[in-house]
Every structure is written in C-alpha cells, then in structure tokens.
C-alpha cells in the first residue's frame, strides 16, 4: 500500500511561479557557492602554473581538475549548479581572476588575501557564466521535475516512492540535452576567441562534417553522472523530508526541514555517483584538449574504457578522487537550492490563496 507524503508546497502555483522560485534559488546558490570555487581554482592555479617546458599533467580531485601542457591549460569551474570548462592557451583567454598572482597557504589564507588585496568582489569573479548558463538550466530542471512529479502522481492516483526517482531522472535528462550544445558552443568561443559570425561558420562546418549530433559531444558522460544523481537526490529528498516531518509532528516541510533534507540527500547522491563525476571530469578535459590541439587530440574513449584506465592507473581510489571537495560543495549547494525553492513555492501558494479569498 502506497504511503502518503505530507502535502508539498508545489501544489496550487503556476509553472511561471515555479520558474521564479527555482531561478531565485539558483541565483542565491551561485552567490553562496561561487566564492568557494574561485578560491579553489586560485589555489589550483598556483599548484599547476603554466609551463613552457615539457608537457605535464596536474590534477586536483573533484571538480577543480586541470590539464597543463606546453601550449595550453584547461580547467573546470564548478559552483554547485553546473560545471564550466575554461580553455586557456599560454594564459591567453583565461579570466583575469584566474591569472591573478598570489601565494596562498590554504583556503582560509586565500579568502583573506584575495579580499584584502583584490577586494571582496573578486570572490564572485566567476559568477557571470553561472548566471548565463546555470540559472536557465536550473529553472528548466526544477520546473520540469515538479510538473512531471505532479503528472505521474495524478496518473497513478496515489503516492509512490518511485515517482520522485523517475521524475528526477527524466527532468535532468531533458535539462542536460537542452544545455549541452550551448556549453559546447561557449567552450569554442572561449578557446578560439571567435566572433559570433565566425562561430556560426564553425558550427555550420562541424555539422556538415559530423552531423547535428556533433553538437552534443560530451553528452554521454554528463548524462551518466547527472541523471543517476538527480534520481537518487529526489528519491532520498522526499524520503528524508517525510521522515523529518513525522519526527517533528509537522503537516508540511519548514525551511529548516527542506535545508536539512537537501543537504543529506545531496551528500548521499554525490558519494554514490562520484565515479561518474571523475569520468565526466576527464572527458571534459579531453574536450578542452581537443579545442587547444584540434589536430593532435586523441579520440575520446568510451566511458567504460575510461573508467578501466583510471582504475588501472590509480586503483579503485582513483574513481573516488575528490570525495571531500565534492561533498563540501554539493551538500550546501543542494541545501540552499532546495530550501529556497520550497520557500518560494510556499510564498506563491499563500499569495494565490489570498488572491482567491479576496475574489470570493
């Protein structure tokens, strides 16, 4: 017999209101988490500076993973909402906040010195690409999830624990599919310093040569990480939220309950999908290498072969590299995002109810 959950604040609001709530959550999440990754990348930059000598590879576990070569470097910037691939050639094309000098002994020291020497605004230097790419992707993702969850609930007639799992997987699949070509286009613009006209010619030639599917390069590894993460996240979130509401004798989730549920479910999902995150990082670095060295870049291997290669080179521990950085970033990002989103939905629900009462 299906068990009923406490009523969700998602009911009684329009899709536009859901989009506003998720957009607000995405912006707040970016504001809180971006400084963490700006500091992490600055620490990474001083560990793996540009080299004009022999090619060398350097990496830091988790999202902040870089490749250094004799003529270029690419690295990932992740802010809790999505990843951004930056490609630099001998330091050219890199954001000023990445190239800025500084010697830091640790995370806290970096926070203090960056704030003192460059101003507090420098901690949010990586924010623009997030607002352009991550916020729309998050709006699509959260709104689609709520719509799918409500649709499946209505079709089944009763609540089923597998509804969040299915809705979360399908919503993430849709969001990744929509955003993937945009991410590839942005990577090309950054790596080759293309104008919009040159970019159009570049895309047209790529499509003519390899077909429309070439715009979705890197889609596979992204799906392998993000879809299981999303399914596990929403499944655990609904379970934890229900359990906490029962323990506190609440009819609906409060901001604190949503915050705690998001942190717990995000942590569990991050740990279980970490091997796929490592593979996705390597594939994105391969994509960056192909942009810097389009002729000599090796053909990307399959996800399974790449996992075997990582395991052969670094052991099973290599598939779980970056465990702590990923958890430290994902847990607060998930907590802030979902609690803000649920609060926004509750706000619009009460607003709609008040308007209905006034109309009576």
Coordinates of C-alpha atoms in Angstrom, one line a residue:
X1 CA 0.0 0.0 0.0
X2 CA 1.4 3.4 -1.1
X3 CA 2.3 5.7 1.8
X4 CA 1.2 9.3 1.6
X5 CA 3.7 12.1 2.0
X6 CA 3.0 15.4 3.7
X7 CA 1.4 17.8 1.2
X8 CA 4.0 19.5 -1.0
X9 CA 4.1 23.3 -1.3
X10 CA 4.4 22.8 -5.1
X11 CA 0.6 22.5 -5.4
X12 CA -1.6 25.4 -6.3
X13 CA 1.1 27.5 -8.1
X14 CA 1.6 28.1 -11.8
X15 CA 4.7 26.9 -13.9
X16 CA 5.8 30.6 -14.1
X17 CA 5.8 30.9 -10.3
X18 CA 7.8 27.6 -10.1
X19 CA 10.3 29.1 -12.6
X20 CA 10.6 32.3 -10.5
X21 CA 11.1 30.2 -7.3
X22 CA 13.8 28.0 -8.9
X23 CA 15.5 31.0 -10.6
X24 CA 15.7 32.7 -7.2
X25 CA 17.2 29.6 -5.6
X26 CA 19.8 29.2 -8.4
X27 CA 20.9 32.8 -8.0
X28 CA 21.2 32.5 -4.2
X29 CA 23.1 29.2 -4.6
X30 CA 25.5 30.8 -7.0
X31 CA 26.1 33.8 -4.7
X32 CA 26.9 31.5 -1.8
X33 CA 29.0 28.8 -3.6
X34 CA 30.9 30.7 -6.2
X35 CA 33.5 32.1 -3.8
X36 CA 34.4 28.6 -2.7
X37 CA 35.3 27.6 -6.2
X38 CA 37.0 30.9 -7.1
X39 CA 39.3 30.2 -4.1
X40 CA 39.8 26.6 -5.1
X41 CA 40.8 27.4 -8.6
X42 CA 43.2 30.1 -7.5
X43 CA 44.8 27.5 -5.2
X44 CA 44.9 25.1 -8.1
X45 CA 46.5 27.7 -10.4
X46 CA 49.5 28.2 -8.1
X47 CA 50.0 24.4 -7.8
X48 CA 49.9 23.9 -11.6
X49 CA 51.3 27.1 -13.2
X50 CA 51.7 27.4 -17.0
X51 CA 54.8 25.7 -18.2
X52 CA 56.7 26.3 -21.4
X53 CA 58.7 23.1 -20.9
X54 CA 57.7 19.5 -21.4
X55 CA 54.0 18.7 -21.3
X56 CA 52.9 17.8 -17.9
X57 CA 49.6 16.9 -16.3
X58 CA 48.4 18.0 -12.9
X59 CA 45.1 17.4 -11.3
X60 CA 43.3 18.1 -8.2
X61 CA 40.5 15.8 -7.1
X62 CA 36.9 16.6 -7.8
X63 CA 35.7 19.5 -10.0
X64 CA 38.8 21.6 -9.8
X65 CA 40.7 19.4 -12.2
X66 CA 43.2 20.9 -14.7
X67 CA 45.4 19.8 -17.5
X68 CA 48.7 21.7 -18.1
X69 CA 50.6 21.3 -21.3
X70 CA 53.4 23.1 -23.2
X71 CA 50.9 25.3 -25.0
X72 CA 47.8 25.4 -23.0
X73 CA 45.7 24.6 -20.0
X74 CA 42.0 23.9 -19.4
X75 CA 40.2 23.5 -16.1
X76 CA 36.8 23.1 -14.7
X77 CA 34.9 25.6 -12.7
X78 CA 32.0 24.1 -10.7
X79 CA 29.8 26.1 -8.5
X80 CA 27.3 23.6 -7.1
X81 CA 24.9 24.1 -10.0
X82 CA 26.9 23.1 -13.0
X83 CA 30.4 22.8 -14.5
X84 CA 32.1 25.3 -16.8
X85 CA 35.0 24.3 -18.9
X86 CA 37.7 27.0 -19.4
X87 CA 40.3 26.7 -22.1
X88 CA 43.5 28.8 -22.0
X89 CA 46.5 29.0 -24.3
X90 CA 49.7 30.1 -22.6
X91 CA 47.4 32.1 -20.2
X92 CA 45.6 33.8 -23.1
X93 CA 41.8 33.6 -22.9
X94 CA 41.9 32.9 -19.2
X95 CA 39.8 35.1 -16.9
X96 CA 41.8 37.7 -15.1
X97 CA 40.7 36.3 -11.7
X98 CA 42.4 33.0 -12.7
X99 CA 45.7 34.5 -13.8
X100 CA 45.9 36.9 -10.8
X101 CA 49.1 36.2 -8.8
X102 CA 49.1 35.3 -5.2
X103 CA 50.7 32.8 -2.8
X104 CA 48.3 31.1 -0.5
X105 CA 49.0 28.6 2.2
X106 CA 45.4 27.3 2.4
X107 CA 41.7 28.0 1.8
X108 CA 41.3 30.5 4.7
X109 CA 44.5 32.3 3.8
X110 CA 43.3 32.6 0.2
X111 CA 40.0 34.1 1.3
X112 CA 41.7 36.7 3.5
X113 CA 44.4 37.7 0.9
X114 CA 42.1 37.8 -2.0
X115 CA 39.6 40.0 -0.1
X116 CA 42.4 42.3 1.3
X117 CA 44.4 42.7 -1.9
X118 CA 41.8 42.4 -4.7
X119 CA 38.6 43.4 -3.0
X120 CA 35.7 41.3 -1.9
X121 CA 34.1 41.4 -5.3
X122 CA 36.9 39.2 -6.6
X123 CA 35.4 36.3 -4.8
X124 CA 32.4 36.4 -7.2
X125 CA 34.6 36.8 -10.3
X126 CA 33.3 33.6 -11.8
X127 CA 29.6 34.5 -11.4
X128 CA 28.7 35.7 -15.0
X129 CA 29.0 32.4 -16.8
X130 CA 26.9 30.8 -14.0
X131 CA 24.1 33.4 -14.4
X132 CA 24.1 32.9 -18.2
X133 CA 24.2 29.1 -18.2
X134 CA 23.4 27.6 -14.8
X135 CA 20.3 29.6 -13.9
X136 CA 18.3 28.8 -17.0
X137 CA 19.3 25.1 -16.8
X138 CA 18.3 25.0 -13.1
X139 CA 14.9 26.7 -13.9
X140 CA 14.2 24.1 -16.6
X141 CA 15.3 21.3 -14.4
X142 CA 13.3 22.1 -11.2
X143 CA 10.2 23.2 -13.1
X144 CA 10.2 20.1 -15.2
X145 CA 10.7 17.9 -12.1
X146 CA 7.7 19.4 -10.3
X147 CA 5.5 19.1 -13.4
X148 CA 6.5 15.5 -14.1
X149 CA 6.0 14.5 -10.4
X150 CA 2.6 16.0 -10.3
X151 CA 1.6 14.4 -13.6
X152 CA 2.8 11.0 -12.5
X153 CA 1.1 11.4 -9.2
X154 CA -2.2 12.2 -10.9
X155 CA -1.9 9.3 -13.3
X156 CA -1.1 6.8 -10.6
X157 CA -3.8 8.1 -8.2
X158 CA -1.7 7.6 -5.2
X159 CA 1.8 8.5 -4.0
X160 CA 4.6 6.1 -4.9
X161 CA 8.2 6.4 -3.7
X162 CA 9.5 5.7 -7.2
X163 CA 7.7 8.8 -8.6
X164 CA 10.5 11.2 -7.5
X165 CA 13.2 8.8 -8.8
X166 CA 11.6 8.7 -12.3
X167 CA 10.7 12.3 -12.4
X168 CA 14.1 13.4 -11.3
X169 CA 15.9 11.2 -13.9
X170 CA 13.6 12.4 -16.8
X171 CA 13.9 16.1 -15.7
X172 CA 17.7 16.0 -15.6
X173 CA 17.9 14.2 -18.9
X174 CA 15.8 16.9 -20.5
X175 CA 17.9 19.8 -19.0
X176 CA 21.2 18.2 -19.9
X177 CA 20.0 17.6 -23.5
X178 CA 18.9 21.3 -23.9
X179 CA 22.1 22.8 -22.4
X180 CA 24.7 20.5 -23.8
X181 CA 25.0 22.2 -27.3
X182 CA 25.2 25.7 -25.6
X183 CA 28.0 24.5 -23.4
X184 CA 30.0 23.2 -26.4
X185 CA 29.4 26.5 -28.3
X186 CA 30.6 28.5 -25.3
X187 CA 33.7 26.4 -25.0
X188 CA 34.6 27.0 -28.6
X189 CA 34.1 30.8 -28.2
X190 CA 36.4 30.8 -25.1
X191 CA 39.1 28.6 -26.6
X192 CA 39.3 30.1 -30.1
X193 CA 38.3 33.7 -29.4
X194 CA 35.6 33.6 -32.1
X195 CA 33.2 36.3 -33.1
X196 CA 29.6 35.3 -33.4
X197 CA 29.9 35.3 -37.2
X198 CA 33.0 33.1 -37.0
X199 CA 31.2 30.9 -34.5
X200 CA 28.3 30.4 -36.9
X201 CA 30.6 29.3 -39.7
X202 CA 32.5 27.0 -37.3
X203 CA 29.3 25.3 -36.2
X204 CA 28.0 25.0 -39.8
X205 CA 31.2 23.3 -40.9
X206 CA 31.1 21.0 -37.9
X207 CA 27.5 20.0 -38.6
X208 CA 28.3 19.5 -42.3
X209 CA 31.2 17.3 -41.5
X210 CA 30.0 15.2 -38.5
X211 CA 26.2 15.8 -38.4
X212 CA 24.0 17.5 -35.9
X213 CA 24.9 15.0 -33.2
X214 CA 28.4 16.6 -33.0
X215 CA 26.8 19.5 -31.1
X216 CA 26.1 17.0 -28.2
X217 CA 29.7 15.9 -27.7
X218 CA 30.2 15.1 -24.0
X219 CA 26.5 14.4 -23.6
X220 CA 27.0 10.8 -22.6
X221 CA 29.3 11.2 -19.6
X222 CA 27.2 14.1 -18.4
X223 CA 24.1 12.0 -18.5
X224 CA 25.8 9.1 -16.8
X225 CA 26.6 11.4 -13.8
X226 CA 23.8 13.8 -13.6
X227 CA 20.8 11.5 -14.3
X228 CA 21.6 9.0 -11.6
X229 CA 22.5 11.9 -9.2
X230 CA 19.1 13.5 -9.9
X231 CA 17.2 10.3 -9.5
X232 CA 18.9 9.5 -6.2
X233 CA 18.7 13.0 -4.9
X234 CA 14.9 13.4 -5.4
X235 CA 14.2 9.9 -4.1
X236 CA 16.2 10.5 -0.9
X237 CA 15.0 14.1 -0.5
X238 CA 11.3 13.0 -0.5
X239 CA 12.1 10.2 2.0
X240 CA 14.2 12.3 4.3
X241 CA 11.7 15.2 4.2
X242 CA 8.8 12.9 5.1
X243 CA 10.7 11.3 8.0
X244 CA 11.8 14.7 9.4
X245 CA 8.2 16.0 9.2
X246 CA 7.0 12.9 11.1
X247 CA 9.7 13.3 13.8
X248 CA 8.7 16.9 14.3
X249 CA 5.0 16.3 14.0
X250 CA 4.7 18.7 11.1
X251 CA 2.0 18.8 8.4
X252 CA 4.4 20.3 5.9
X253 CA 8.1 20.9 5.5
X254 CA 9.6 24.0 7.0
X255 CA 12.6 25.9 5.7
X256 CA 14.9 24.0 8.2
X257 CA 13.4 20.6 7.2
X258 CA 14.0 21.4 3.5
X259 CA 17.5 22.6 4.1
X260 CA 18.5 19.5 6.1
X261 CA 16.8 17.2 3.6
X262 CA 18.6 18.8 0.7
X263 CA 22.0 18.6 2.4
X264 CA 21.5 14.9 3.4
X265 CA 20.1 13.7 0.0
X266 CA 22.7 15.8 -1.9
X267 CA 25.6 14.2 0.1
X268 CA 24.3 10.6 -0.5
X269 CA 23.8 11.2 -4.2
X270 CA 27.2 12.8 -4.6
X271 CA 29.0 9.9 -2.9
X272 CA 27.2 7.2 -4.9
X273 CA 27.8 8.9 -8.3
X274 CA 31.4 10.1 -7.6
X275 CA 33.0 7.6 -10.1
X276 CA 30.8 9.1 -12.9
X277 CA 31.8 12.6 -11.8
X278 CA 35.5 11.6 -12.1
X279 CA 34.9 10.2 -15.6
X280 CA 33.0 13.3 -16.6
X281 CA 35.8 15.5 -15.5
X282 CA 38.3 13.5 -17.6
X283 CA 36.0 13.7 -20.6
X284 CA 35.6 17.5 -20.3
X285 CA 39.3 17.9 -20.0
X286 CA 39.7 15.8 -23.2
X287 CA 37.2 18.2 -24.8
X288 CA 39.3 21.1 -23.7
X289 CA 42.5 19.5 -25.1
X290 CA 40.8 19.0 -28.4
X291 CA 40.0 22.7 -28.6
X292 CA 43.6 23.6 -27.8
X293 CA 45.1 20.9 -30.0
X294 CA 42.5 20.1 -32.7
X295 CA 44.9 18.0 -34.8
X296 CA 46.8 16.1 -32.2
X297 CA 43.9 15.5 -29.7
X298 CA 43.3 11.8 -29.2
X299 CA 39.9 10.3 -30.0
X300 CA 37.8 10.2 -26.8
X301 CA 37.4 6.7 -25.4
X302 CA 34.2 5.2 -24.2
X303 CA 33.1 5.8 -20.6
X304 CA 33.7 2.2 -19.6
X305 CA 37.2 2.1 -21.1
X306 CA 38.0 5.4 -19.4
X307 CA 36.9 4.0 -16.0
X308 CA 39.1 1.0 -16.6
X309 CA 42.0 3.2 -17.5
X310 CA 41.6 5.3 -14.4
X311 CA 41.3 2.2 -12.2
X312 CA 44.5 0.7 -13.8
X313 CA 46.5 3.9 -13.3
X314 CA 45.2 5.0 -9.9
X315 CA 43.4 2.0 -8.5
X316 CA 39.8 1.9 -7.2
X317 CA 40.6 5.0 -5.1
X318 CA 41.1 6.9 -8.4
X319 CA 37.4 6.5 -9.2
X320 CA 36.6 8.3 -5.9
X321 CA 39.1 11.1 -6.2
X322 CA 37.9 14.4 -4.9
X323 CA 35.5 12.9 -2.4
X324 CA 35.8 15.6 0.2
X325 CA 35.7 18.6 -2.2
X326 CA 32.6 17.3 -4.0
X327 CA 30.7 16.6 -0.7
X328 CA 31.7 20.0 0.8
X329 CA 30.4 21.8 -2.3
X330 CA 27.4 19.7 -3.2
X331 CA 25.8 19.5 0.3
X332 CA 25.5 23.2 0.9
X333 CA 24.6 23.9 -2.7
X334 CA 21.7 21.3 -2.6
X335 CA 20.6 22.6 0.8
X336 CA 20.4 26.2 -0.2
X337 CA 18.8 25.5 -3.6
X338 CA 16.0 23.2 -2.4
X339 CA 15.2 25.2 0.7
X340 CA 15.0 28.5 -1.2
X341 CA 12.9 26.8 -3.9
X342 CA 10.5 25.3 -1.4
X343 CA 10.2 28.6 0.4
X344 CA 9.5 30.4 -2.9
X345 CA 6.8 27.9 -3.7
X346 CA 5.2 28.3 -0.3
X347 CA 5.3 32.1 -0.7
X348 CA 3.5 31.9 -4.1
X349 CA 1.0 29.3 -2.8
X350 CA 0.0 31.6 0.1
X351 CA -0.2 34.6 -2.3
X352 CA -2.5 32.7 -4.6
X353 CA -4.7 31.6 -1.7
X354 CA -5.0 35.2 -0.5
X355 CA -6.0 36.4 -4.0
X356 CA -8.6 33.6 -4.2
X357 CA -10.1 34.7 -0.9
X358 CA -10.2 38.3 -2.0
X359 CA -12.1 37.3 -5.1
X360 CA -14.8 35.5 -3.1

